[in-house]
Every structure is written in structure tokens, then in C-alpha cells.
């Protein structure tokens, strides 16, 4: 016996249990409901044991996509999804998903098989220092010392993933643990960890923040995905409605308050940021997405009020006027108490509101003009205008791709919290299909009528396109929209491509962003039994999207051809930092 597995554990006549079953039962005890992965030596038995205990196992085609899906489940449900991977390369492939989860602050537990303990340092199959490698990408990384220690290690991994600032955690399982049998009575399972404690901000700081907001001439709320994760929608909506404050959602903060709310100033984003004198950050960070909080995107003397669960985030890049450390939902309710006592409301007829509404009207008119283009092929705005007209208000929207995602954020509306998933803080390409699969599973359990709309650039689709087979295998109600411009940012039409090839081979003359023109991605979906459409006009787009929404029995992919040189036009509400975009 090795590392704490005593001879008594395998005495004849005692009821035995395998390490795989112990792992599965420990996960179930912690209320884990979803597991994603790719099975193989040594983890196949873990997936089978998990299914036997009622945990849903979704077999993916790539460990990165599996990890993205598991992390999205964590964001959508508040409980970590599990990513199950094999040793060595399997774990390494999952590191991208772990990094994305940690930087997005989403709970995730990765369980990785590893080489057998008695072969360590001998050059075992896929031997790799996995626990050490994962420490850079996670909050907690450990290998249980024995099968008996597995329940406590898994409880700590789950608890660590959701407490404080959420993030990824890793549990390493030696191959010999999986099949090793031990006495049932030797295993002590832990009760499900308690929900994260709810912390309140210092009352004096809350009073100071309320005073700063009340004295502001040009206030602005910025609502981030931290507010969505915190389930703070009720208190934030009440704050906006009672105080009549303008608000700006970050990309995944969309839907905490519906995008069509009259106080949403997303269409005047740059003007709002550049002119506000007081900005309240609700669960969002002053990173690249918000231009670090620095001039020229902001007034040099702007006052920031930061509300965050993580103390280390407070004061990053700027010196805030007030910091409110605590749960966003709870802290927002503290602010509401002050404003209710004051009976204060920001005047809706103020010059600030007039300025914002005029800019919103101007930008919205520009978008409509771009969307009304009658020439062929279509541009981004035309495509998104027609998509928005058809989308159900309760659908999940998943989006990735450079221009596809950036323009889609400004046109495609969200009305419910945690119904928008995109490349996030890490700007990760390849997340789309994994996120869509996670959203579809969560939607299927909550309300089977909800649809998942996954809007992909053609380059972004290529990162995880084989997950279409996963979507068809589990018959998930996902509609994939591939906005196809034949390239990354820009591409070439077929005539230009063919003419260019006459001057040399593609490796020598093809512009690096270009992809093969007019690729029929819809045939990938059709190859696995789903429905596929190749569309080139607004009429074809509307017809195919209507048919896809009406038929909930099959996944669909609509391949939407647009102008290869189409780019976003000069407006003032895009998210990238560079001032020339």
C-alpha cells in the first residue's frame, strides 16, 4: 500500500469502493451538476461514476472547449462546473480555460488524471508536473495524499472556487487512485460547503459614497459582469429607477438592467465616460475594457466609487474617491437605504441628461443608416439589425470574433441578466461553442423553451468548430450564426483570392488575415445531422433565422456572407482601448 492506503482498507469481506466512485460522490456532495471533458486513460471511470450518481457528463471534442463550458456553467449557476481531463497534454490543453476562468473571475474545478505514483520521475506515460503548472492559473491546486483525503480536497476546491473572488481550482488524481479499492467505511464525505458569506461595506464609506453621488453634476453607473454574477439585478434596477441615474453596462453586464431601459446610455458610451464627474463601478474593473480609468477617456478629476468583492482590486490604476468592499447586491441595498432616507433623485431634465440623449439619438441614427444599406453583399450592421428583429427577448446570446463581437455588443440587445457571454476580460477567442453548450444545458434544465444564439466570426468559429458534433450529439437547441467575411478582421472575395494565387503560392502571397473565401461552414452542421443555411441577402437571413427559431428539434448553423472588406464605421461606443478605432 502507498501514501496512506492501509492494508486494512482492502481486507476481504469488507464492502469496497473505487477511487473513481469516491471522486464522483465527493463532487455530488458539493452539489456539482455538470461535468465536461474528454475521457481516456486514466479518467474514463470517473466520468462513468459521475453519470451513475446523477452528474451530467458532456463529452467534448477539445479540452479547451470543455474547460470554457465548465467555467461558463460556474458563471451562469454560481456553482462550479467540472472539467475532467487526462494527464499531460490533456491538462495542458485545459490551461487556457483555467486562465480564462481566473481572469474572468468565474468558478471552475478542473480534475486531471496524472501518472501513477510509483512511476514518478521515471518517465511515466504523459508525466508532467501538473500541480505546479496549475498554480499559475488557479486559486487552489493540490493532489490528495490518499483516497480518504479526496472528499476534503474536493470540498476545498469547490469552496475556494466560489469564495471571495471566484476562480479556477485544480485537483490532481494519480492514475492508480482511480481503480484502487478501499473500504467504504474508511471514506468520510463532507457536507456541501456553505454559500459564500455576504459582506457589507463600512457604513461610513456608504454614507460618503451616497454624498458624492448626490453632489455629482454628471453621475454615471457602470454595471459589470461581477454585478450579474452577484445576482444584484433587483437592487441595481431599484437604485437606477429610484435615483434616475444614467447607466452603462459592460459587455457581460448587459441585461442586469434591460438594454432598452430609458436610462441605458450605451449608445453614447464614449461621451458618458469622457464627461462624467462621478462614476460608480458596480462589479467591474478599471482594466483595458474601461481604458484603465485614465485620461483622455475620462476627466482628469473624475471621482470613482468602486464597489467590489475583492479588496486587492480597489485602487487599481486610479485613486478612488470612495471604496466599498463587499457583496455588490448587499452594498447596493446599503446605498439605496441612504437615498431612500434622503428622498433624492437626479434631475431628469438636467443638462447632463440632455447631452447624453442627444448623443444617443445621433449614434442610433448612424447605426440605422448603416443597417439600411441596400447594396450586396451585406455589412455587419445590416446583418445585426435583421438578427435583432427576430431574437426572442429571453434568449442567451453568445458572441465572439473581432468586429462580429464588438459591433454585436452595440446592436444585439439583452433583457435578462447572465444571458450574454463573450470573449470577456481575457479577450479569448475559441470560447463561443463551449459557452453556447453550457448555456444550452442550463437553459434546458430551467426552461426548455429558451434558445441559445451563438454569433461567431468565421475565424472565431474555426477555433472550436468541431464542437458542432457535440451540439448535435446532445441535440442542444443552439442556433449558430457565422458572420463570414472570409478572414480575421478582413478577407478577400473569391475573384481577388484567385487572382492573387496566380502571382504565387498562398503561403507567400496571401495576406495573413485571409481565410478561404466563401467557405461553406453550414455543411459542417449538416454533416452531423443539424440544419444548415448559406445566406447572402437580408431576405435569406430573415427566412433562415425564422425557420431555425421555429424548429427547436435540431441545432442549426446559418452561414452569413458579408462584404469581405466590411469594417466597423467611425462611432464612439466601441470597447477597444486604441484611440484610432
Short mmCIF file of C-alpha atoms in Angstrom, two decimals, residues 234-564:
data_model
loop_
_atom_site.label_atom_id
_atom_site.label_comp_id
_atom_site.label_asym_id
_atom_site.label_seq_id
_atom_site.Cartn_x
_atom_site.Cartn_y
_atom_site.Cartn_z
CA UNK A 234 -33.02 43.65 -8.30
CA UNK A 235 -31.16 46.14 -6.10
CA UNK A 236 -29.39 47.82 -9.05
CA UNK A 237 -32.62 48.24 -11.01
CA UNK A 238 -34.24 49.78 -7.94
CA UNK A 239 -31.29 52.14 -7.50
CA UNK A 240 -31.47 53.29 -11.13
CA UNK A 241 -35.25 53.72 -11.06
CA UNK A 242 -35.40 55.50 -7.71
CA UNK A 243 -32.46 57.84 -8.34
CA UNK A 244 -32.88 58.21 -12.12
CA UNK A 245 -29.17 57.67 -12.73
CA UNK A 246 -27.73 57.00 -16.20
CA UNK A 247 -26.00 53.64 -16.52
CA UNK A 248 -23.60 51.95 -18.87
CA UNK A 249 -23.34 48.14 -18.96
CA UNK A 250 -20.07 46.43 -19.76
CA UNK A 251 -20.39 43.67 -22.38
CA UNK A 252 -21.42 40.91 -19.96
CA UNK A 253 -23.12 43.39 -17.64
CA UNK A 254 -25.78 43.73 -20.33
CA UNK A 255 -29.17 42.58 -19.11
CA UNK A 256 -28.65 43.26 -15.41
CA UNK A 257 -30.94 46.12 -16.35
CA UNK A 258 -32.62 45.59 -19.74
CA UNK A 259 -30.77 47.26 -22.61
CA UNK A 260 -33.97 49.05 -23.65
CA UNK A 261 -34.28 50.79 -20.26
CA UNK A 262 -34.54 54.58 -20.81
CA UNK A 263 -31.55 55.21 -18.52
CA UNK A 264 -29.19 53.00 -20.53
CA UNK A 265 -26.63 55.21 -22.27
CA UNK A 266 -24.67 52.50 -24.10
CA UNK A 267 -25.21 54.30 -27.41
CA UNK A 268 -23.32 57.30 -26.03
CA UNK A 269 -20.60 55.34 -24.29
CA UNK A 270 -17.57 57.48 -25.07
CA UNK A 271 -19.38 60.73 -24.32
CA UNK A 272 -20.59 59.34 -20.99
CA UNK A 273 -17.10 58.21 -19.97
CA UNK A 274 -15.35 61.37 -21.14
CA UNK A 275 -17.71 63.79 -19.44
CA UNK A 276 -18.84 62.12 -16.20
CA UNK A 277 -17.61 63.73 -12.99
CA UNK A 278 -18.62 60.82 -10.70
CA UNK A 279 -18.54 57.18 -11.81
CA UNK A 280 -19.81 54.29 -9.68
CA UNK A 281 -18.24 50.95 -10.62
CA UNK A 282 -20.55 48.06 -9.74
CA UNK A 283 -18.63 44.82 -10.19
CA UNK A 284 -16.34 45.98 -12.95
CA UNK A 285 -12.63 46.68 -13.10
CA UNK A 286 -10.68 49.62 -14.49
CA UNK A 287 -8.78 47.47 -16.95
CA UNK A 288 -8.40 47.71 -20.73
CA UNK A 289 -12.16 47.36 -21.29
CA UNK A 290 -12.68 50.62 -19.40
CA UNK A 291 -9.46 52.24 -20.64
CA UNK A 292 -7.85 51.94 -17.17
CA UNK A 293 -9.88 54.88 -15.85
CA UNK A 294 -7.32 57.33 -17.24
CA UNK A 295 -7.41 60.49 -19.43
CA UNK A 296 -8.11 61.21 -22.23
CA UNK A 297 -11.00 58.76 -21.98
CA UNK A 298 -12.01 60.33 -18.65
CA UNK A 299 -11.93 63.72 -16.99
CA UNK A 300 -8.64 64.18 -15.09
CA UNK A 301 -10.56 64.95 -11.89
CA UNK A 302 -13.30 62.32 -12.21
CA UNK A 303 -14.28 60.72 -8.91
CA UNK A 304 -14.53 56.92 -8.92
CA UNK A 305 -16.58 54.98 -6.39
CA UNK A 306 -15.53 51.33 -6.52
CA UNK A 307 -17.81 48.53 -5.32
CA UNK A 308 -16.06 45.16 -5.39
CA UNK A 309 -15.80 41.86 -3.52
CA UNK A 310 -12.01 41.84 -3.85
CA UNK A 311 -10.00 44.27 -1.72
CA UNK A 312 -6.93 43.98 -3.97
CA UNK A 313 -8.93 45.42 -6.88
CA UNK A 314 -9.71 48.65 -5.06
CA UNK A 315 -7.39 51.45 -6.14
CA UNK A 316 -6.03 49.77 -9.27
CA UNK A 317 -4.87 52.42 -11.81
CA UNK A 318 -6.67 55.29 -10.03
CA UNK A 319 -7.08 56.67 -6.54
CA UNK A 320 -10.82 56.24 -5.88
CA UNK A 321 -12.85 58.81 -4.02
CA UNK A 322 -14.60 56.04 -2.06
CA UNK A 323 -14.16 52.27 -1.90
CA UNK A 324 -16.98 49.93 -0.90
CA UNK A 325 -15.70 46.45 -0.17
CA UNK A 326 -18.45 43.85 -0.10
CA UNK A 327 -21.10 41.87 -1.92
CA UNK A 328 -22.47 44.03 -4.74
CA UNK A 329 -26.10 43.18 -4.09
CA UNK A 330 -25.78 43.88 -0.37
CA UNK A 331 -23.77 47.08 -0.84
CA UNK A 332 -26.24 48.41 -3.43
CA UNK A 333 -29.04 47.89 -0.91
CA UNK A 334 -26.98 49.86 1.62
CA UNK A 335 -26.76 52.75 -0.85
CA UNK A 336 -30.49 52.52 -1.50
CA UNK A 337 -31.25 52.96 2.19
CA UNK A 338 -29.34 56.25 2.19
CA UNK A 339 -31.07 57.56 -0.93
CA UNK A 340 -34.48 56.50 0.35
CA UNK A 341 -33.84 58.39 3.56
CA UNK A 342 -32.73 61.44 1.59
CA UNK A 343 -35.60 61.08 -0.90
CA UNK A 344 -33.08 62.14 -3.52
CA UNK A 345 -33.34 61.81 -7.28
CA UNK A 346 -31.03 63.05 -10.01
CA UNK A 347 -32.99 65.61 -12.08
CA UNK A 348 -34.04 64.01 -15.40
CA UNK A 349 -34.20 67.44 -17.07
CA UNK A 350 -30.52 68.22 -16.33
CA UNK A 351 -28.04 69.37 -18.99
CA UNK A 352 -26.19 66.07 -18.49
CA UNK A 353 -29.23 64.04 -19.46
CA UNK A 354 -29.87 66.29 -22.46
CA UNK A 355 -26.27 65.86 -23.63
CA UNK A 356 -26.41 62.09 -23.33
CA UNK A 357 -29.79 61.77 -25.06
CA UNK A 358 -28.69 63.92 -27.97
CA UNK A 359 -25.56 61.83 -28.49
CA UNK A 360 -27.55 58.59 -28.18
CA UNK A 361 -30.02 59.79 -30.78
CA UNK A 362 -27.22 60.78 -33.16
CA UNK A 363 -25.38 57.45 -32.83
CA UNK A 364 -28.53 55.38 -33.11
CA UNK A 365 -29.44 57.23 -36.32
CA UNK A 366 -25.99 56.48 -37.71
CA UNK A 367 -26.39 52.78 -36.91
CA UNK A 368 -29.79 52.66 -38.59
CA UNK A 369 -28.35 54.34 -41.66
CA UNK A 370 -25.58 51.76 -41.86
CA UNK A 371 -28.08 48.94 -41.33
CA UNK A 372 -30.34 50.20 -44.11
CA UNK A 373 -27.68 49.58 -46.77
CA UNK A 374 -29.29 48.05 -49.87
CA UNK A 375 -26.14 47.04 -51.73
CA UNK A 376 -24.85 43.45 -51.86
CA UNK A 377 -23.06 41.89 -50.03
CA UNK A 378 -24.32 42.87 -46.59
CA UNK A 379 -22.33 44.70 -43.91
CA UNK A 380 -22.22 43.95 -40.17
CA UNK A 381 -24.90 46.46 -39.24
CA UNK A 382 -27.39 45.12 -41.78
CA UNK A 383 -26.84 41.59 -40.50
CA UNK A 384 -27.24 42.51 -36.83
CA UNK A 385 -30.26 44.72 -37.50
CA UNK A 386 -32.13 41.80 -39.05
CA UNK A 387 -30.96 39.37 -36.35
CA UNK A 388 -32.12 41.70 -33.58
CA UNK A 389 -35.57 41.93 -35.14
CA UNK A 390 -36.05 38.16 -34.80
CA UNK A 391 -34.43 37.30 -31.47
CA UNK A 392 -36.62 36.22 -28.53
CA UNK A 393 -36.17 38.54 -25.57
CA UNK A 394 -35.30 35.66 -23.23
CA UNK A 395 -32.63 34.07 -25.41
CA UNK A 396 -28.99 33.63 -24.41
CA UNK A 397 -26.59 35.45 -26.71
CA UNK A 398 -23.07 34.10 -27.05
CA UNK A 399 -20.68 36.12 -29.16
CA UNK A 400 -17.06 36.05 -30.22
CA UNK A 401 -14.93 37.38 -33.05
CA UNK A 402 -13.32 40.77 -33.51
CA UNK A 403 -15.74 43.02 -35.43
CA UNK A 404 -18.55 40.48 -35.04
CA UNK A 405 -18.42 40.71 -31.26
CA UNK A 406 -17.69 44.43 -30.96
CA UNK A 407 -20.47 45.55 -33.29
CA UNK A 408 -22.84 42.90 -31.98
CA UNK A 409 -22.49 44.34 -28.47
CA UNK A 410 -23.94 47.64 -29.64
CA UNK A 411 -26.83 46.23 -31.69
CA UNK A 412 -27.95 42.92 -30.15
CA UNK A 413 -29.99 43.63 -27.04
CA UNK A 414 -30.16 41.75 -23.74
CA UNK A 415 -33.09 41.96 -21.37
CA UNK A 416 -32.16 39.41 -18.71
CA UNK A 417 -29.06 39.10 -16.50
CA UNK A 418 -26.43 36.44 -17.26
CA UNK A 419 -27.78 36.00 -20.78
CA UNK A 420 -24.74 37.43 -22.58
CA UNK A 421 -21.46 35.54 -22.87
CA UNK A 422 -18.49 36.68 -24.90
CA UNK A 423 -14.69 36.76 -25.05
CA UNK A 424 -14.59 38.56 -21.70
CA UNK A 425 -11.74 40.19 -19.82
CA UNK A 426 -9.09 37.92 -21.34
CA UNK A 427 -10.36 38.56 -24.89
CA UNK A 428 -10.25 34.81 -25.50
CA UNK A 429 -11.12 33.50 -28.97
CA UNK A 430 -12.49 29.97 -29.14
CA UNK A 431 -14.89 30.28 -26.21
CA UNK A 432 -18.07 30.55 -28.27
CA UNK A 433 -19.23 26.99 -28.81
CA UNK A 434 -18.20 25.86 -25.32
CA UNK A 435 -20.11 28.77 -23.79
CA UNK A 436 -23.12 28.03 -26.01
CA UNK A 437 -23.16 24.37 -24.95
CA UNK A 438 -23.05 25.39 -21.28
CA UNK A 439 -25.85 27.93 -21.74
CA UNK A 440 -27.98 25.39 -23.61
CA UNK A 441 -27.61 22.82 -20.82
CA UNK A 442 -28.51 25.36 -18.13
CA UNK A 443 -31.44 26.63 -20.21
CA UNK A 444 -32.66 23.08 -20.85
CA UNK A 445 -32.82 22.41 -17.11
CA UNK A 446 -34.50 25.72 -16.27
CA UNK A 447 -36.77 26.44 -19.23
CA UNK A 448 -36.52 24.21 -22.32
CA UNK A 449 -38.20 26.92 -24.39
CA UNK A 450 -35.22 29.26 -24.11
CA UNK A 451 -32.93 29.36 -27.12
CA UNK A 452 -29.19 29.95 -27.35
CA UNK A 453 -27.99 32.18 -30.19
CA UNK A 454 -24.24 31.87 -30.80
CA UNK A 455 -22.92 34.63 -33.05
CA UNK A 456 -19.46 33.81 -34.39
CA UNK A 457 -16.99 35.41 -36.73
CA UNK A 458 -15.73 32.91 -39.31
CA UNK A 459 -12.25 32.97 -37.76
CA UNK A 460 -13.63 32.52 -34.23
CA UNK A 461 -15.78 29.59 -35.38
CA UNK A 462 -12.65 27.82 -36.58
CA UNK A 463 -11.19 27.62 -33.08
CA UNK A 464 -13.82 25.16 -31.87
CA UNK A 465 -15.87 24.26 -34.94
CA UNK A 466 -15.80 20.51 -34.26
CA UNK A 467 -17.92 21.12 -31.17
CA UNK A 468 -20.78 21.22 -33.68
CA UNK A 469 -20.68 17.43 -33.39
CA UNK A 470 -21.07 17.77 -29.62
CA UNK A 471 -24.05 20.08 -30.12
CA UNK A 472 -25.70 17.56 -32.49
CA UNK A 473 -24.84 14.54 -30.32
CA UNK A 474 -26.69 16.05 -27.35
CA UNK A 475 -29.31 17.69 -29.60
CA UNK A 476 -28.91 21.09 -27.96
CA UNK A 477 -31.21 23.95 -29.07
CA UNK A 478 -28.40 26.16 -30.34
CA UNK A 479 -28.53 28.39 -33.40
CA UNK A 480 -25.05 29.22 -34.69
CA UNK A 481 -24.72 32.36 -36.78
CA UNK A 482 -21.36 32.56 -38.57
CA UNK A 483 -20.80 36.09 -39.84
CA UNK A 484 -18.42 35.28 -42.69
CA UNK A 485 -16.14 37.93 -44.17
CA UNK A 486 -13.53 35.41 -45.36
CA UNK A 487 -10.93 36.41 -42.80
CA UNK A 488 -9.71 37.76 -39.49
CA UNK A 489 -10.89 41.40 -39.41
CA UNK A 490 -10.98 41.42 -43.24
CA UNK A 491 -10.70 38.95 -46.11
CA UNK A 492 -10.79 38.78 -49.91
CA UNK A 493 -13.60 37.92 -52.29
CA UNK A 494 -13.22 34.83 -54.47
CA UNK A 495 -12.10 36.73 -57.58
CA UNK A 496 -9.41 38.65 -55.69
CA UNK A 497 -8.24 35.45 -53.99
CA UNK A 498 -7.95 33.51 -57.23
CA UNK A 499 -6.22 36.40 -58.95
CA UNK A 500 -3.73 36.68 -56.10
CA UNK A 501 -2.88 32.97 -56.28
CA UNK A 502 -1.80 33.43 -59.88
CA UNK A 503 1.12 35.50 -58.59
CA UNK A 504 2.46 32.80 -56.25
CA UNK A 505 1.58 30.16 -53.68
CA UNK A 506 -0.76 31.12 -50.84
CA UNK A 507 1.94 30.88 -48.15
CA UNK A 508 3.96 33.56 -49.96
CA UNK A 509 1.30 35.98 -51.17
CA UNK A 510 -1.90 35.56 -49.13
CA UNK A 511 -2.42 38.33 -46.56
CA UNK A 512 -2.12 36.72 -43.09
CA UNK A 513 -5.69 37.67 -42.02
CA UNK A 514 -7.30 35.99 -45.06
CA UNK A 515 -9.24 32.73 -44.93
CA UNK A 516 -10.56 30.63 -47.82
CA UNK A 517 -13.36 32.65 -49.49
CA UNK A 518 -16.97 31.51 -49.33
CA UNK A 519 -16.30 28.52 -47.05
CA UNK A 520 -19.48 26.53 -46.51
CA UNK A 521 -19.43 26.21 -42.73
CA UNK A 522 -23.10 25.27 -42.73
CA UNK A 523 -22.14 21.92 -44.25
CA UNK A 524 -20.26 21.09 -41.04
CA UNK A 525 -23.55 21.26 -39.18
CA UNK A 526 -25.34 19.27 -41.87
CA UNK A 527 -22.66 16.56 -41.75
CA UNK A 528 -23.73 15.75 -38.18
CA UNK A 529 -27.47 15.88 -38.77
CA UNK A 530 -28.25 19.50 -37.96
CA UNK A 531 -29.71 22.09 -40.32
CA UNK A 532 -27.52 24.41 -42.35
CA UNK A 533 -28.19 27.56 -44.35
CA UNK A 534 -25.97 29.60 -46.69
CA UNK A 535 -27.34 33.13 -46.92
CA UNK A 536 -26.28 36.22 -48.84
CA UNK A 537 -29.24 38.63 -48.62
CA UNK A 538 -31.35 40.12 -45.81
CA UNK A 539 -34.37 38.17 -47.06
CA UNK A 540 -32.48 34.87 -46.92
CA UNK A 541 -31.20 35.75 -43.45
CA UNK A 542 -34.63 36.54 -42.09
CA UNK A 543 -36.19 33.42 -43.60
CA UNK A 544 -33.47 31.06 -42.33
CA UNK A 545 -33.49 32.60 -38.84
CA UNK A 546 -37.28 32.36 -38.62
CA UNK A 547 -37.16 28.71 -39.64
CA UNK A 548 -34.39 27.99 -37.15
CA UNK A 549 -36.29 29.61 -34.29
CA UNK A 550 -39.48 27.73 -35.16
CA UNK A 551 -37.74 24.34 -35.23
CA UNK A 552 -36.48 23.52 -31.74
CA UNK A 553 -35.80 19.87 -32.62
CA UNK A 554 -32.49 20.36 -34.40
CA UNK A 555 -29.41 22.58 -33.97
CA UNK A 556 -28.89 25.00 -36.85
CA UNK A 557 -25.99 26.88 -38.43
CA UNK A 558 -26.58 29.91 -40.63
CA UNK A 559 -23.53 30.90 -42.67
CA UNK A 560 -23.97 34.61 -43.39
CA UNK A 561 -21.81 36.07 -46.16
CA UNK A 562 -20.89 39.74 -45.78
CA UNK A 563 -18.63 42.18 -47.57
CA UNK A 564 -15.06 40.84 -47.07
#
